PDB file of C-alpha atoms in Angstrom:
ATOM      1  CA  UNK A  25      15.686   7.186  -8.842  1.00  0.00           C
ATOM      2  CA  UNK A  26      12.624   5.573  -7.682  1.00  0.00           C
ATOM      3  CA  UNK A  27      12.298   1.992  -6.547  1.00  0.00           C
ATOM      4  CA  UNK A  28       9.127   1.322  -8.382  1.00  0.00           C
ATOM      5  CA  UNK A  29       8.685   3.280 -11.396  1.00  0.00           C
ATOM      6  CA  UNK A  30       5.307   3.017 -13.097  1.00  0.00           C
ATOM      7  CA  UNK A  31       3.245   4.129 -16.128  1.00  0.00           C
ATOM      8  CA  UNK A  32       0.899   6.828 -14.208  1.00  0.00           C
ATOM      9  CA  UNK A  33      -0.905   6.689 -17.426  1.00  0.00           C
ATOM     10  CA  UNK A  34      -4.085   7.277 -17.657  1.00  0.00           C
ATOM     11  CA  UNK A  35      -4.933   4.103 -20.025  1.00  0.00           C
ATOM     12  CA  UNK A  36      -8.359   4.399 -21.604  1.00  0.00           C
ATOM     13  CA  UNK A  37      -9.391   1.589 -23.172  1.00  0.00           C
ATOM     14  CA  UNK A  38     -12.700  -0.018 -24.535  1.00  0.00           C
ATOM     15  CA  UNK A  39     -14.489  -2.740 -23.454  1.00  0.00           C
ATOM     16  CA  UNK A  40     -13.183  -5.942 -24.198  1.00  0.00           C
ATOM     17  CA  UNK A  41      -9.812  -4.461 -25.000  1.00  0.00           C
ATOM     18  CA  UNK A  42      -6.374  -6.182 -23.631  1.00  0.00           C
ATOM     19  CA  UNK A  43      -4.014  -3.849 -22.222  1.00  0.00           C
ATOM     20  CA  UNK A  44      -0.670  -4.657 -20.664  1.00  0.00           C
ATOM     21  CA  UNK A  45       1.007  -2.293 -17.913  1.00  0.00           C
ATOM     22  CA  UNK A  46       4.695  -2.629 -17.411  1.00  0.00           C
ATOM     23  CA  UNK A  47       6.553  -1.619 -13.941  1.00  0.00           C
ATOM     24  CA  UNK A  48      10.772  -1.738 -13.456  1.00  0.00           C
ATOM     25  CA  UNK A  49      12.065  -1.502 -10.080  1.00  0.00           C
ATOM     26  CA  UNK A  50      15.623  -0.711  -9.050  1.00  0.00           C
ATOM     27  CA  UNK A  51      16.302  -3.183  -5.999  1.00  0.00           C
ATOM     28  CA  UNK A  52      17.600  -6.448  -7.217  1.00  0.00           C
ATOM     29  CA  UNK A  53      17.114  -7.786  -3.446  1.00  0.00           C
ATOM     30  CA  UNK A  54      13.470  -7.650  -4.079  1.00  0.00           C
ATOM     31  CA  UNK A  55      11.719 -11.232  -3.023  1.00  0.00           C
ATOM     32  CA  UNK A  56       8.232 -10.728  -3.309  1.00  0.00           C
ATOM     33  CA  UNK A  57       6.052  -8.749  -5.774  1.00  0.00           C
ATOM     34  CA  UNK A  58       2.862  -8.381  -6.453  1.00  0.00           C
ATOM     35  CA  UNK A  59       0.093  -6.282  -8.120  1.00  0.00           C
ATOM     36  CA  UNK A  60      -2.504  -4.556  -5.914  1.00  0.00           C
ATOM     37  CA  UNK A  61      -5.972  -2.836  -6.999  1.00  0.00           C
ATOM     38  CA  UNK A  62      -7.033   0.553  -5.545  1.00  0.00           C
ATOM     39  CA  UNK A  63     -10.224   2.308  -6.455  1.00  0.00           C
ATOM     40  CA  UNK A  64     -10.832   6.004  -6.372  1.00  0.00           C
ATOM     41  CA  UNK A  65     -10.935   6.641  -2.434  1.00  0.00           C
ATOM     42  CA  UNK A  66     -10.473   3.174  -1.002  1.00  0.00           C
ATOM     43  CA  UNK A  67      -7.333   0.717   0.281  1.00  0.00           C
ATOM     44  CA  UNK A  68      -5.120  -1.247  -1.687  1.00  0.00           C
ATOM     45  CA  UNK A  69      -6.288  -4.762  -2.039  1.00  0.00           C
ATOM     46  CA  UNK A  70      -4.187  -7.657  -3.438  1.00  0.00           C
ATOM     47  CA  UNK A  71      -4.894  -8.359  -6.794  1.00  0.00           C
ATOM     48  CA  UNK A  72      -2.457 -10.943  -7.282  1.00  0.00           C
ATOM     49  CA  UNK A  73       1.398 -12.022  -6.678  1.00  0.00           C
ATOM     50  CA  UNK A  74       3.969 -12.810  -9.488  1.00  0.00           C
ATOM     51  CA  UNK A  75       6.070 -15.164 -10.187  1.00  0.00           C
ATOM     52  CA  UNK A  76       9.075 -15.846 -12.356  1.00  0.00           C
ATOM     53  CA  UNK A  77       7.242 -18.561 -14.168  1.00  0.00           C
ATOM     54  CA  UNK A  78       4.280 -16.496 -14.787  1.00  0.00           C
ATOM     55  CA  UNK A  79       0.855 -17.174 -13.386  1.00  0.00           C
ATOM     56  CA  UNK A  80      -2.591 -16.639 -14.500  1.00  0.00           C
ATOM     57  CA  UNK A  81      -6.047 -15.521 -12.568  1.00  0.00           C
ATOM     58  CA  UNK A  82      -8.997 -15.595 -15.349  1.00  0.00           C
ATOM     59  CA  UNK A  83      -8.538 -12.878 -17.172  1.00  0.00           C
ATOM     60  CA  UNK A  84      -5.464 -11.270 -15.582  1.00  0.00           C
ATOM     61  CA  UNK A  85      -1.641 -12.533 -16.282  1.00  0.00           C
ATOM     62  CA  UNK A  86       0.921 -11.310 -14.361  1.00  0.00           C
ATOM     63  CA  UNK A  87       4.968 -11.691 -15.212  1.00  0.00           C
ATOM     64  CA  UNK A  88       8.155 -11.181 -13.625  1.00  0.00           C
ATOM     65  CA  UNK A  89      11.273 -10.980 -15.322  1.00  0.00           C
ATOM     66  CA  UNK A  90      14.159 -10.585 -12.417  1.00  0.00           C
ATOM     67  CA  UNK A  91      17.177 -10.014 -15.187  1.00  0.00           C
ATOM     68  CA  UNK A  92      15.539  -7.142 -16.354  1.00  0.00           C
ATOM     69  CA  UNK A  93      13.988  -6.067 -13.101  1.00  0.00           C
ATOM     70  CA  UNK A  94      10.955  -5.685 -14.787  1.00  0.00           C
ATOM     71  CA  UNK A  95       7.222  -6.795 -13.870  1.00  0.00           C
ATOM     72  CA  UNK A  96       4.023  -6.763 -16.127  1.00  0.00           C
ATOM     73  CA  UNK A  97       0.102  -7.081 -15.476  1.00  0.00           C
ATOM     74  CA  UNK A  98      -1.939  -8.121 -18.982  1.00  0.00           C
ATOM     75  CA  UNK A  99      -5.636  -7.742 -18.854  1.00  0.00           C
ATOM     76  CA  UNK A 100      -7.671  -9.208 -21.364  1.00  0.00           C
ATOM     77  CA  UNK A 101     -11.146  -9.002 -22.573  1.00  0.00           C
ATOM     78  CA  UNK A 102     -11.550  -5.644 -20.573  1.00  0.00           C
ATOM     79  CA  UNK A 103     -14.283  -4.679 -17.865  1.00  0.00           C
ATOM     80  CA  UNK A 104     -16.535  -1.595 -16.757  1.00  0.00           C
ATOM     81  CA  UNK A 105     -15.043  -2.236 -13.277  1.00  0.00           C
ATOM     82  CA  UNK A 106     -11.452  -3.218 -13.906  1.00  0.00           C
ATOM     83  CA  UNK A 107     -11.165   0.440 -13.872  1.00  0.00           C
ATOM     84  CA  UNK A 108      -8.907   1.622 -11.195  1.00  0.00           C
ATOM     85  CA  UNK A 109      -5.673   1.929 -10.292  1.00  0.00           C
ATOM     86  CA  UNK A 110      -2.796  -0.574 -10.583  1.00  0.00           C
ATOM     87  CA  UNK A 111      -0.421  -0.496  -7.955  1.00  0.00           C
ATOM     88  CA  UNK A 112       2.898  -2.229  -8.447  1.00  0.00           C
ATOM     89  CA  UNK A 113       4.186  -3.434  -5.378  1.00  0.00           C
ATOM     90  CA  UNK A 114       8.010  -4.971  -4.400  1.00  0.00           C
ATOM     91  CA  UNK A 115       8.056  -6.930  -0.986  1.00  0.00           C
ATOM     92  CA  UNK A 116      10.614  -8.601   1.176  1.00  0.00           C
ATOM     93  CA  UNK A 117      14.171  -7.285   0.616  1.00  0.00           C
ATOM     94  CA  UNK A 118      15.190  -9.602   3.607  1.00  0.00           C
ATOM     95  CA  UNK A 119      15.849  -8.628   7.130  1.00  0.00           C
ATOM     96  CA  UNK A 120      13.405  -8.887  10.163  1.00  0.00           C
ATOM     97  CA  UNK A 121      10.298  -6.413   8.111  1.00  0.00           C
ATOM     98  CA  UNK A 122       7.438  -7.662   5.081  1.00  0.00           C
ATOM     99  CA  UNK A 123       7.684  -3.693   4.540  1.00  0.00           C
ATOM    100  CA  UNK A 124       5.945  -3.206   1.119  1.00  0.00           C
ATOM    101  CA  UNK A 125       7.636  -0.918  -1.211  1.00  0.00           C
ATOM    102  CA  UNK A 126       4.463   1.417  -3.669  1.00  0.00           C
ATOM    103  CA  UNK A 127       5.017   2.509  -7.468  1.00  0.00           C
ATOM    104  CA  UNK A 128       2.899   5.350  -7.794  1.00  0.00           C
ATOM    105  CA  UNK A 129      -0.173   3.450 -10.046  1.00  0.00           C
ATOM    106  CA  UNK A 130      -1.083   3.236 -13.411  1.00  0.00           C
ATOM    107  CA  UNK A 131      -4.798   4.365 -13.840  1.00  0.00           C
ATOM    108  CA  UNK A 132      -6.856   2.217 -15.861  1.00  0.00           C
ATOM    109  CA  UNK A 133     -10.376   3.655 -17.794  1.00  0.00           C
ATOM    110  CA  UNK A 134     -11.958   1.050 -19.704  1.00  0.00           C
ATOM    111  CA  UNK A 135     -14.912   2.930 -21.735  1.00  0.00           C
ATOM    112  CA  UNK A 136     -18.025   1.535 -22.533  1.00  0.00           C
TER     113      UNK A 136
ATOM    114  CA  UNK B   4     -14.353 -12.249   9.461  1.00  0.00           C
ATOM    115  CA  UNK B   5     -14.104  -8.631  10.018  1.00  0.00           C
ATOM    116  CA  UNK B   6     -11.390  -6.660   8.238  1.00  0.00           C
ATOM    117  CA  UNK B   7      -8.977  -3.926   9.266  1.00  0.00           C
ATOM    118  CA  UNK B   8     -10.846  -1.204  10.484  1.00  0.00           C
ATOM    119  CA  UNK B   9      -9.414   2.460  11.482  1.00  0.00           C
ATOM    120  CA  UNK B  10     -10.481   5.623  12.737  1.00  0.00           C
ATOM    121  CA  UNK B  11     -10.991   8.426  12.121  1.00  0.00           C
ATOM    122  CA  UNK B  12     -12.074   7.938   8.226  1.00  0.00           C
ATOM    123  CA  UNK B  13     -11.443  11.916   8.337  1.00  0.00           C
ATOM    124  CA  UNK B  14      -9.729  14.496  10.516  1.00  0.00           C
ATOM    125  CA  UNK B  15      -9.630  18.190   9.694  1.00  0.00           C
ATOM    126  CA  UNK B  16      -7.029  19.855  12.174  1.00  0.00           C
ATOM    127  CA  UNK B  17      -5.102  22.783  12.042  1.00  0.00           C
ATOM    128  CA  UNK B  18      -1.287  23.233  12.145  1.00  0.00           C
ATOM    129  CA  UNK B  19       0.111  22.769  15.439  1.00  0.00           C
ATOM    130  CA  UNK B  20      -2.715  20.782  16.858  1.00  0.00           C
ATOM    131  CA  UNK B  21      -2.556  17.072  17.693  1.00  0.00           C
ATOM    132  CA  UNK B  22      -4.456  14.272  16.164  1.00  0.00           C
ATOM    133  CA  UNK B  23      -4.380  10.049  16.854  1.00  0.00           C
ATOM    134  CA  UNK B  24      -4.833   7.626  14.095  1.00  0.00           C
ATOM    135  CA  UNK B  25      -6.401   4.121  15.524  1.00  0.00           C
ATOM    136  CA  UNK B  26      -5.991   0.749  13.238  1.00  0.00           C
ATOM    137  CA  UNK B  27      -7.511  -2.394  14.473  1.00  0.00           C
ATOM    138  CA  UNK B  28      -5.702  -5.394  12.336  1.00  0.00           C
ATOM    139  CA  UNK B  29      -7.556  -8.232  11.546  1.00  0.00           C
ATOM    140  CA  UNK B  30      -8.038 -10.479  14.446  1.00  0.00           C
ATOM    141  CA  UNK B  31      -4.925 -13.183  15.289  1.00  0.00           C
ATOM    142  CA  UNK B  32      -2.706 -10.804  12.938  1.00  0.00           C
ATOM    143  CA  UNK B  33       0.687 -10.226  14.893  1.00  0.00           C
ATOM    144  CA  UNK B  34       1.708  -8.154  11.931  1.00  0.00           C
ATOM    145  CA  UNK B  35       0.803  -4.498  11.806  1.00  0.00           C
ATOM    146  CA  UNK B  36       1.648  -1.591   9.470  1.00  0.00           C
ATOM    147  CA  UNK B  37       1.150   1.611   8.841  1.00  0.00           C
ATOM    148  CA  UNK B  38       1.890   3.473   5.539  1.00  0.00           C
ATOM    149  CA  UNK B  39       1.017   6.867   3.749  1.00  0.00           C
ATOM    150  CA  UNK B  40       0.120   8.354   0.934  1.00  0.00           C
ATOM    151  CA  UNK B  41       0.700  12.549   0.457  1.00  0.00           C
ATOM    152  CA  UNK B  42      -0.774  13.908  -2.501  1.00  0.00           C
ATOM    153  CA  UNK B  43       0.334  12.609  -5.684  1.00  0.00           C
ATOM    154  CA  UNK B  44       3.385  10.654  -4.431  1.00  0.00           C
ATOM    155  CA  UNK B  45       3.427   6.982  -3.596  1.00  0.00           C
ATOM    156  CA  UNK B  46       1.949   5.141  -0.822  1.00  0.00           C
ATOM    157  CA  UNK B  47       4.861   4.764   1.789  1.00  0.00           C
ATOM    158  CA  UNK B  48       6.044   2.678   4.690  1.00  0.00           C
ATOM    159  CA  UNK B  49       6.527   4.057   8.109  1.00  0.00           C
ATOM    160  CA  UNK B  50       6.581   1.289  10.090  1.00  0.00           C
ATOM    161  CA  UNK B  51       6.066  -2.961  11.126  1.00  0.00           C
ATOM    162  CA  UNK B  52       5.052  -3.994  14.557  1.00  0.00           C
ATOM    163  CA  UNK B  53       4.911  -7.306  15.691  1.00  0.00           C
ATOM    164  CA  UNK B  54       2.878  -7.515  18.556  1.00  0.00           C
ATOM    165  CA  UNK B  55       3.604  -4.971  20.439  1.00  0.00           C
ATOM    166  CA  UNK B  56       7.464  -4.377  19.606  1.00  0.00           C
ATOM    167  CA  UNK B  57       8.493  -2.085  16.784  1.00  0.00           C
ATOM    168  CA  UNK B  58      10.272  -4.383  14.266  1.00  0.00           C
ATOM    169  CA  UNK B  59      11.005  -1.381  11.828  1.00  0.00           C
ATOM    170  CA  UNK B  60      10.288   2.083  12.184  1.00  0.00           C
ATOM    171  CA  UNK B  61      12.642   3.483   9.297  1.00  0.00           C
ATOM    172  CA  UNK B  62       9.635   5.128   7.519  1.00  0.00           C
ATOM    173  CA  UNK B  63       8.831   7.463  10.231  1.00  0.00           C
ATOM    174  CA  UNK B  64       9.305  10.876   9.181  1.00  0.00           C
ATOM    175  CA  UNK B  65      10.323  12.680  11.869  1.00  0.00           C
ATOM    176  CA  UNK B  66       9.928  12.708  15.989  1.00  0.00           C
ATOM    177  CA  UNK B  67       6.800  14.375  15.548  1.00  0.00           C
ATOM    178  CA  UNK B  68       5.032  10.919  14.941  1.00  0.00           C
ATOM    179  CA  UNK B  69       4.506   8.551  17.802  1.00  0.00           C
ATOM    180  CA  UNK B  70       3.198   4.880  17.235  1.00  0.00           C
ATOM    181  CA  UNK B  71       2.024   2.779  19.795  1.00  0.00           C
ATOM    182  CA  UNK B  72       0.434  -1.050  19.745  1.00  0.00           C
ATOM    183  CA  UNK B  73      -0.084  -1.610  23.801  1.00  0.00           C
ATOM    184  CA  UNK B  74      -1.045  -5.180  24.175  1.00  0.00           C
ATOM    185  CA  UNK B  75      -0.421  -6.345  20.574  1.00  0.00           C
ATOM    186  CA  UNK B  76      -3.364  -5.612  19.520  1.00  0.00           C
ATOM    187  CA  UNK B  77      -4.728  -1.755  17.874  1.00  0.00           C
ATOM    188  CA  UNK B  78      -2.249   0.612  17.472  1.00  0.00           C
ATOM    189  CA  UNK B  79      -2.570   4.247  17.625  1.00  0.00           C
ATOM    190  CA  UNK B  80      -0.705   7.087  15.719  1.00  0.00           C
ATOM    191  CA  UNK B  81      -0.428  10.239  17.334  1.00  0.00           C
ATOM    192  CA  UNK B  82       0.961  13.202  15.201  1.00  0.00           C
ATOM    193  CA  UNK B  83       2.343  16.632  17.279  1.00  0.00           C
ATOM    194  CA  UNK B  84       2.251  19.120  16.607  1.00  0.00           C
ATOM    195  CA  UNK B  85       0.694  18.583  13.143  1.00  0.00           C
ATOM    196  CA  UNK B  86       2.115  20.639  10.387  1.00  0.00           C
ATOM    197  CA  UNK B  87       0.814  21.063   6.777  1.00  0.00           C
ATOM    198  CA  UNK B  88       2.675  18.339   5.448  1.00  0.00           C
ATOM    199  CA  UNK B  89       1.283  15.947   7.519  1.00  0.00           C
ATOM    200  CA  UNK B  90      -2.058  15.947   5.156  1.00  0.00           C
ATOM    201  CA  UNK B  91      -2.526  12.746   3.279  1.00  0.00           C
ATOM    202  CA  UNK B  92      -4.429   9.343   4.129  1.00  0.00           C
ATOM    203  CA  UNK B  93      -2.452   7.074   6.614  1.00  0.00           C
ATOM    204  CA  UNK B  94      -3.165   3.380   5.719  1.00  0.00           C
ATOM    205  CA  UNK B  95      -2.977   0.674   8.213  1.00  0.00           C
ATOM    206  CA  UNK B  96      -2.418  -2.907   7.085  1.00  0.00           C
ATOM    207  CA  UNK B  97      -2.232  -6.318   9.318  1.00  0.00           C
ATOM    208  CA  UNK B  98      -0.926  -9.684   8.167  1.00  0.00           C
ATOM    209  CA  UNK B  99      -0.381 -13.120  10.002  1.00  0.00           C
ATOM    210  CA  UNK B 100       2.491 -14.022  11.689  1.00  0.00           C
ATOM    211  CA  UNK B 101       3.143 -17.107   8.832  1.00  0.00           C
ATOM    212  CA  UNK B 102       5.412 -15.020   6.981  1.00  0.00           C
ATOM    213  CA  UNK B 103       3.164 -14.111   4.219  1.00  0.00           C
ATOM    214  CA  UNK B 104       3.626 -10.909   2.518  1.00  0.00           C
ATOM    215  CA  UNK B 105      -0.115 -10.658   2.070  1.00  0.00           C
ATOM    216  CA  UNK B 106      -0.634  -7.612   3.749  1.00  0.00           C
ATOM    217  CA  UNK B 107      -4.454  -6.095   4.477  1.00  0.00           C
ATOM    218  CA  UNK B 108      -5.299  -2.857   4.653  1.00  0.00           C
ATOM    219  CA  UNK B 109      -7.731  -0.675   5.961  1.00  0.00           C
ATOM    220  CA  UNK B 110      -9.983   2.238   4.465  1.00  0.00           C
ATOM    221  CA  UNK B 111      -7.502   4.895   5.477  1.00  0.00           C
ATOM    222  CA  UNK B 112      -7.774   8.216   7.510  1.00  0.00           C
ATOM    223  CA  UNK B 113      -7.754  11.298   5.458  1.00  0.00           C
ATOM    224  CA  UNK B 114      -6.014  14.153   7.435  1.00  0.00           C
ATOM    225  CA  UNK B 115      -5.975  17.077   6.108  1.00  0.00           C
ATOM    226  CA  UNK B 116      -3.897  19.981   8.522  1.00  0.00           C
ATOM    227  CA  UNK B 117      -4.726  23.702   7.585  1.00  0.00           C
TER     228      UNK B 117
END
């Protein structure tokens, strides 16, 4: 079983649509977690970190639900350019690394 | 501030030739990685250095792989002989030493090995 599992999708949406993507990861160690970006040939960049309580970046809302092992990214009022890939990433199972541990992406196509 | 920068952005080689990766972190960052993605799998961790020691090297696939970070500063990987599946883009990602798992990454090298 994977650590990460993800959604590969794709998820084509319209603009202005709000679409949710869902990730479940098998660790229960986990510490950190986070959702990161990538676009079609570039890095990974940090799109935000979540926390049990939920937290909120403009449009983007992020939740983690450590019972269920189970983390979700919302996106409302949808973009041209928040097409990409979602990358759900677990960090910091303890120990001396910050190793990050990859799902394998959700791809998002928001349509105009 | 400048970002993490590597080289080559690509490298074409063929099977039992050698090739070396360079990452430069971000400037001040004691924390260096480097990861890798093969063709439709997952990104993956091969290994942390801090400074110049190797904190965790777990992800390393085989001997075939050598990492170095002389100085605690850019790190190379070296990869011989290459064999065909080596291909995929190696990442390279630097954080600070305040325990943040922020981690930045680089633009990648795409090797392919034929």
């Amino acid at each position: 079983r994977k650590e990460v599992e993800q959604d590969p999708g794709p998820f084509n949406v319209p603009e202005g649509a709000t679409v949710a993507f869902n990730c479940t990861y098998s660790n229960s160690a986990s510490q950190s977690f986070f959702w990161y970006r990538q676009d079609c040939r570039k890095e990974p960049k940090l799109l935000m970190s979540v926390y049990s309580s939920g937290n909120e970046d403009g449009r983007f809302t992020a939740q983690l639900n450590r019972a269920s092992q189970y983390i979700s990214l919302l996106i409302r009022d949808s973009k041209l350019s928040d097409s990409a890939t979602y990358l759900c990433v677990l960090g910091g199972y303890g120990g001396a690394t910050n190793k990050l541990i990859f799902g394998t992406g959700t791809l998002l196509a928001v349509q105009p | 501030e400048a970002g993490v920068t590597q080289f080559p952005s690509h490298s074409v080689i063929e099977k039992g030739q050698t090739v070396t990766l360079r990452c430069d972190p971000i400037s001040g960052h004691d924390n260096l990685y480097w990861y890798r993605r093969v063709m439709g799998k997952e990104i993956k961790f091969l290994l942390h250095f801090v400074k110049e020691s190797k904190q965790d090297e777990s992800g390393m696939p085989n001997n075939r792989f050598l990492a170095e970070r002389t100085g605690g500063t850019y790190s190379t990987l070296k990869v011989q002989p290459a064999e065909l599946e080596d291909s995929g883009v190696y990442f390279c990602a630097s954080s600070p030493r305040d325990g943040s798992y922020e981690q930045y990454f680089g633009p990648g090298t795409r090797l392919t090995v034929t």
